[in-house]
XYZ file of C-alpha atoms in Angstrom:
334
model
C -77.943 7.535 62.438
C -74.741 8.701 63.887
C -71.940 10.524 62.639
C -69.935 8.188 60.061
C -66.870 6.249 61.390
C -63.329 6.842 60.185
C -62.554 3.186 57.894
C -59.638 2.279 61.039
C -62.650 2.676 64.043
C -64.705 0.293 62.004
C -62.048 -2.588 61.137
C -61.516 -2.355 64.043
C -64.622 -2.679 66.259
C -65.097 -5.488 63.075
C -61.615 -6.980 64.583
C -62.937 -6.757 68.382
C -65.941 -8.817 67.236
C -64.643 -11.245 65.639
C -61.684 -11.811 68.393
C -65.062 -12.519 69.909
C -66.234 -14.880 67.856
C -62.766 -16.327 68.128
C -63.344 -16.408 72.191
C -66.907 -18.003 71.665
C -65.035 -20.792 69.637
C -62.292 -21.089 72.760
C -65.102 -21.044 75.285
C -67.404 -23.302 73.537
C -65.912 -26.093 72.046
C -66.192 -27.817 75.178
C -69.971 -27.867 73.993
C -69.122 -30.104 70.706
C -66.444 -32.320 72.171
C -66.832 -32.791 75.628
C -68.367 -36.125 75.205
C -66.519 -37.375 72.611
C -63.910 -36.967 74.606
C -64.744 -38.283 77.567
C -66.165 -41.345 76.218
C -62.849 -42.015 74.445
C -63.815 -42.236 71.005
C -61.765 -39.208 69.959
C -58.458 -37.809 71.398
C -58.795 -34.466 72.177
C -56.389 -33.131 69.444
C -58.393 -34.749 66.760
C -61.683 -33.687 68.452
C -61.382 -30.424 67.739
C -60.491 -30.561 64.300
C -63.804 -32.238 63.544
C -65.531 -29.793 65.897
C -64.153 -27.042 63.916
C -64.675 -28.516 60.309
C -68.760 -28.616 61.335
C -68.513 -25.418 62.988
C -66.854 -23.948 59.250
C -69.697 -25.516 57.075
C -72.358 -24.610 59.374
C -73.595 -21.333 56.793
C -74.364 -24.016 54.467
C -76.597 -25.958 56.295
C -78.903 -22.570 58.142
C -80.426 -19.644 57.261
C -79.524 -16.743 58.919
C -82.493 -15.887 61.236
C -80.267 -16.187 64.352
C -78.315 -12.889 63.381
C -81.306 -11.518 62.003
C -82.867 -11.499 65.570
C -79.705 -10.565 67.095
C -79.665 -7.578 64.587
C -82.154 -6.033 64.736
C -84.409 -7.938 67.815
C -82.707 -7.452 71.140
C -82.076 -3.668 70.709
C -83.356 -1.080 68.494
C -81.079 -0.622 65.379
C -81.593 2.984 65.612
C -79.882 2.784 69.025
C -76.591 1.635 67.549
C -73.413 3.112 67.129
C -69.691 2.290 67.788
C -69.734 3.088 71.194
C -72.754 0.556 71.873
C -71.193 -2.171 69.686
C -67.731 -1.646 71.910
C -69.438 -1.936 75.028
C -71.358 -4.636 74.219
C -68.547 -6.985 72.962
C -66.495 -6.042 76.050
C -69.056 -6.694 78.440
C -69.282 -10.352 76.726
C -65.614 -10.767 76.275
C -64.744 -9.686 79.884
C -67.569 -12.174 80.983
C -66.187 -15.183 78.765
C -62.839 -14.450 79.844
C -63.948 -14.986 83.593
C -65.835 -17.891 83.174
C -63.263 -19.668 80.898
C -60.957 -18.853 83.534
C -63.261 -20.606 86.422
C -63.629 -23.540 84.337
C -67.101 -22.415 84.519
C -69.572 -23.434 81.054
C -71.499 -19.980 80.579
C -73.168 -18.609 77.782
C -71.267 -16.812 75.319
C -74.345 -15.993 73.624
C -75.946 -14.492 76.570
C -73.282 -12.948 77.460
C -73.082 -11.180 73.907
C -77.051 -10.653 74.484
C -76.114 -8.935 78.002
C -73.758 -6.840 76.367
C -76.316 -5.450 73.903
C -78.398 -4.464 76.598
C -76.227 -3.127 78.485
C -74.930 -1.028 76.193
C -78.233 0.091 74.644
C -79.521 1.033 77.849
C -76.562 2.800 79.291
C -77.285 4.940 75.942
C -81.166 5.384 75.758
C -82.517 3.860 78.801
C -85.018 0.912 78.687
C -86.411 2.211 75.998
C -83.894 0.588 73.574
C -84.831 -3.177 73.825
C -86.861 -4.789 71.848
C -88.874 -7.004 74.291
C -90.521 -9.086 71.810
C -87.017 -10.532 70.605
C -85.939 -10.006 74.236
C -88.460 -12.026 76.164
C -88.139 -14.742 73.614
C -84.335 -14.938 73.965
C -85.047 -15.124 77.533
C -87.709 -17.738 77.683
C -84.875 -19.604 76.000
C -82.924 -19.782 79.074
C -85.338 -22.005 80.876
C -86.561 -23.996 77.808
C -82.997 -24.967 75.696
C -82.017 -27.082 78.500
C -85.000 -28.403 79.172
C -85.916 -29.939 75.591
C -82.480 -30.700 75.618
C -82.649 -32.572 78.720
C -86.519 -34.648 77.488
C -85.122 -35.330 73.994
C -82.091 -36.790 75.651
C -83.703 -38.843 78.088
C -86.019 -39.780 75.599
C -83.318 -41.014 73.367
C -81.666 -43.532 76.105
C -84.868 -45.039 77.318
C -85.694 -45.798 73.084
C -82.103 -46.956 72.413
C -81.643 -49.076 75.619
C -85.554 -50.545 74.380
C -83.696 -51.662 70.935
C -80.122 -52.555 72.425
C -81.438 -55.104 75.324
C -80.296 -57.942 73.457
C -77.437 -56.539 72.255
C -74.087 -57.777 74.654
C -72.769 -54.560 76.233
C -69.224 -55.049 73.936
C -71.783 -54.535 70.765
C -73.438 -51.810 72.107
C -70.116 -50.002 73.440
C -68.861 -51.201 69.520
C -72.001 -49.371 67.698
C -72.290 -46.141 69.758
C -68.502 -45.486 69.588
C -68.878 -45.384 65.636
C -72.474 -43.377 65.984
C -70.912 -40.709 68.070
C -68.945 -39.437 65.098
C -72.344 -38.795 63.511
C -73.895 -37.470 66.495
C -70.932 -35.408 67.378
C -70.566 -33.730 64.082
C -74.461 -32.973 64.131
C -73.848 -31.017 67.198
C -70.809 -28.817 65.760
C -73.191 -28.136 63.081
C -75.623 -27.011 64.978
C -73.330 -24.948 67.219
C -71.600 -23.357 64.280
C -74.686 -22.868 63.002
C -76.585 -21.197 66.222
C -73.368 -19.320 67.891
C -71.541 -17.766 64.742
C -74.263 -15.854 63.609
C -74.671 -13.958 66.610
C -71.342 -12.108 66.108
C -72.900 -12.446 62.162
C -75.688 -10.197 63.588
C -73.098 -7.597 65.440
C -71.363 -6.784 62.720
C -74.474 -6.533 60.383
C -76.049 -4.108 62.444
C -73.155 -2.123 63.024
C -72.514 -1.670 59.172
C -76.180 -0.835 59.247
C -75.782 2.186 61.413
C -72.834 3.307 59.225
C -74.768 3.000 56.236
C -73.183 0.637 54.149
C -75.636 -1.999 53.960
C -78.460 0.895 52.241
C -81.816 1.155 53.898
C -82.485 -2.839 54.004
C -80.866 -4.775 57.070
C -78.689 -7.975 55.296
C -75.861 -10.172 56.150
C -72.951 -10.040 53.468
C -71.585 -12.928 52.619
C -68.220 -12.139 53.642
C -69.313 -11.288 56.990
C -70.550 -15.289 56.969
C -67.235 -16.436 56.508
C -65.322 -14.319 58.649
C -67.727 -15.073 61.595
C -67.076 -18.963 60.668
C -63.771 -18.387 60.307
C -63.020 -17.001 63.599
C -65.346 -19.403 65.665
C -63.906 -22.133 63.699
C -60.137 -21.271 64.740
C -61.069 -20.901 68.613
C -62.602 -24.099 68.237
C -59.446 -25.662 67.053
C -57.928 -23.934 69.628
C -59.710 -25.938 72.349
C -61.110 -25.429 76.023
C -59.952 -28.293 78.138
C -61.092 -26.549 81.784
C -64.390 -26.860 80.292
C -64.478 -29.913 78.756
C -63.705 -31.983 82.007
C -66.497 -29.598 83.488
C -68.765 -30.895 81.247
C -67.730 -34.161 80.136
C -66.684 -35.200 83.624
C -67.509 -34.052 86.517
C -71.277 -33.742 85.674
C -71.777 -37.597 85.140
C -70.045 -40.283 83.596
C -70.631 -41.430 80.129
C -70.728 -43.878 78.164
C -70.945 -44.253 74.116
C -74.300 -44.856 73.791
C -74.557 -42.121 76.810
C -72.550 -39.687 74.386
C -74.791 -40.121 71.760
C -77.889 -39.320 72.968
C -76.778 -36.150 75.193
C -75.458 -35.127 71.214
C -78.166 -36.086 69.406
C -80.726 -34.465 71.774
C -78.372 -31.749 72.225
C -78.310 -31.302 68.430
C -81.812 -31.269 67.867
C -82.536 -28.631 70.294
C -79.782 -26.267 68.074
C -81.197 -27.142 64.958
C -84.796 -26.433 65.839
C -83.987 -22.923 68.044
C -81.796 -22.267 64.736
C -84.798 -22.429 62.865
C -86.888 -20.349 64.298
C -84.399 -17.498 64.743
C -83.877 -18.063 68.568
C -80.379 -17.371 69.775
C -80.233 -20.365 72.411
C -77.037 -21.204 74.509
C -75.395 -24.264 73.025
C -73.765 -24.812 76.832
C -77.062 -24.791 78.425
C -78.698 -26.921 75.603
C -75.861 -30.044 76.070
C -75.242 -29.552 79.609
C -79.641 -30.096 80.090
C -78.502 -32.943 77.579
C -75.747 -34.423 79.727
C -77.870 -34.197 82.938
C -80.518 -35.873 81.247
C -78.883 -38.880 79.806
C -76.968 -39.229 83.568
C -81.165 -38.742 85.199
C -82.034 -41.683 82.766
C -79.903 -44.203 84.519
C -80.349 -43.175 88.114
C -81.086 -39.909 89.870
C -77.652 -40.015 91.767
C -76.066 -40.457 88.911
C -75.738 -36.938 88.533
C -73.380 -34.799 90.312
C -75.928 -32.362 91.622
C -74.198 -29.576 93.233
C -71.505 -29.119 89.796
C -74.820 -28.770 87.646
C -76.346 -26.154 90.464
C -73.394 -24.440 90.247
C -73.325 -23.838 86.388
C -76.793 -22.926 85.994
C -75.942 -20.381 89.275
C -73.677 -19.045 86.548
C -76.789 -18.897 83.659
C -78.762 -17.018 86.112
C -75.675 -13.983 86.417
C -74.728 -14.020 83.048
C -77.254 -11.576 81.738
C -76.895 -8.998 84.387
C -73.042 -9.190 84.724
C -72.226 -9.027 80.886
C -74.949 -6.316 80.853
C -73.235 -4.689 84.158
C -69.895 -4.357 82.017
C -71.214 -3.084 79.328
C -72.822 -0.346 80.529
C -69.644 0.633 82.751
C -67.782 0.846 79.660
C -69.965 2.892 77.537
C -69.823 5.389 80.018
C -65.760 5.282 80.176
C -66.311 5.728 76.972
C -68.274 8.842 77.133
C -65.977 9.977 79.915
C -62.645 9.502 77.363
C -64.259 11.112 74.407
């Protein structure tokens, strides 16, 4: 364990994480209200307030596996100190800026996951990941968008199969009123997923300090300052990113909406389950793609969805890329 931090350092590496967290919210909400939007069924200035209300009450719902893995599964706890947890939340926050920027719909977790690599690594080599957790976040990558994508597509062949006798006015009627539910599952599970990876930061650093004794935990204040802070950004919007994703990948309808949501939700809540820290853009966007697929191949604007998932592909290595840069300013500056 390192050398104890003086109480300002540590607010404020806390402060730099949850600005974060904050960022995530900015970055993401697209991710919770990009189809309620674009459907119509919600204004954007309302949208986010609901957005944000699920992304608040999220700690109720989950455990907290996700920042357990983030904790202590992508790198060694015994690898990290201040300067680690600095250059990690740069590298993510230097990523998310760029990409919000773009109007590009990265992965803030990713790019948080990136940063912890980069970061451990630029301290103690390869040696400092934990592969297991690693490989598994990873694998996630390819397999978030994909269920995402299936349970979606599954969802609009079932519910056109129960609507086709329904007149297109009741269907539009029905799906517009469903979306609320299917919209607010979906902040749930993104409040739920993406909060408790900057949960899992701020653990671990408190960990290496020594004020959480010998046993890695949460505190519960650290829950509702991570909620807190993603909840605010949401509120705070994202609107390049929502017509990214609510847009320009295919048009939607109601009944559209709600099954990109619903399948999108699903996806969260199971990853969120089992402790996997997934991307909720890559999960809705496989979502969106899929419900667009259902009703004709063409349907989807292929080169916009190449284009994000060019940007999955980098996020990794350029968050990771940052991070390490910094740590060794760091060391340079000390």
């Amino acid at each position: 364990m390192d050398a104890a931090l003086g109480v300002p350092v540590l607010v404020g590496l806390i402060a730099v994480a949850l600005l974060f967290d904050f960022l995530n919210g900015l970055h993401d909400a697209a991710n919770s209200i990009a189809t309620i939007v674009s459907t119509r069924v919600l204004r954007p200035q309302f949208a986010v307030f609901w957005a944000a209300f699920f992304n608040f009450i999220a700690f109720m719902v989950f455990g907290l596996h996700v920042a357990q893995t983030i904790g202590t599964g992508i790198i060694d706890p015994a690898v990290v100190d201040a300067q680690v947890i600095f250059a990690a939340l740069v590298g993510a926050i230097v990523w998310n800026l760029v990409t919000w920027a773009l109007g590009i719909p990265s992965s803030s977790s990713h790019a948080l996951i990136g940063g912890l690599v980069g970061g451990g690594m630029a301290k103690a080599g390869i040696s400092a990941a934990v592969w297991s957790g690693l490989s598994k976040t990873v694998l996630a990558i390819v397999l978030s968008p994909l269920v995402g994508f299936l349970i979606a597509m599954m969802l609009v062949a079932i519910v056109s199969w129960l609507s086709v006798r329904s007149t297109p006015f009741a269907v539009d009627r029905a799906f517009r009123i469903l979306q609320f539910a299917s919209a607010s599952l979906y902040s749930l599970g993104h409040g739920g997923n993406d909060a408790q990876k900057t949960m899992g930061i701020i653990a671990v650093l408190l960990y290496s300090q020594g004020h959480l004794g010998s046993d890695f935990s949460v505190p519960f204040w650290v829950v509702l300052s991570c909620q807190a802070a993603m909840a605010l950004g949401t509120l705070m919007g994202g609107w390049r990113i929502v017509r990214t994703m609510g847009l320009r990948i295919t048009k939607l309808t109601p009944m559209q909406g709600f099954c990109a949501e619903t399948g999108g939700a699903a996806t969260l809540f199971m990853a969120t389950y089992l402790g996997v820290p997934v991307s909720t853009t890559h999960t809705i966007t496989g979502a969106i793609v899929g419900v667009g697929a259902a009703r004709r191949v063409s349907a989807v604007r292929w080169n916009v969805a190449s284009s994000i998932a060019y940007a999955w592909v980098i996020t990794i290595p350029a968050s990771a890329i940052v991070a390490a840069l910094t740590w060794w300013v760091v060391q340079i500056f000390r």
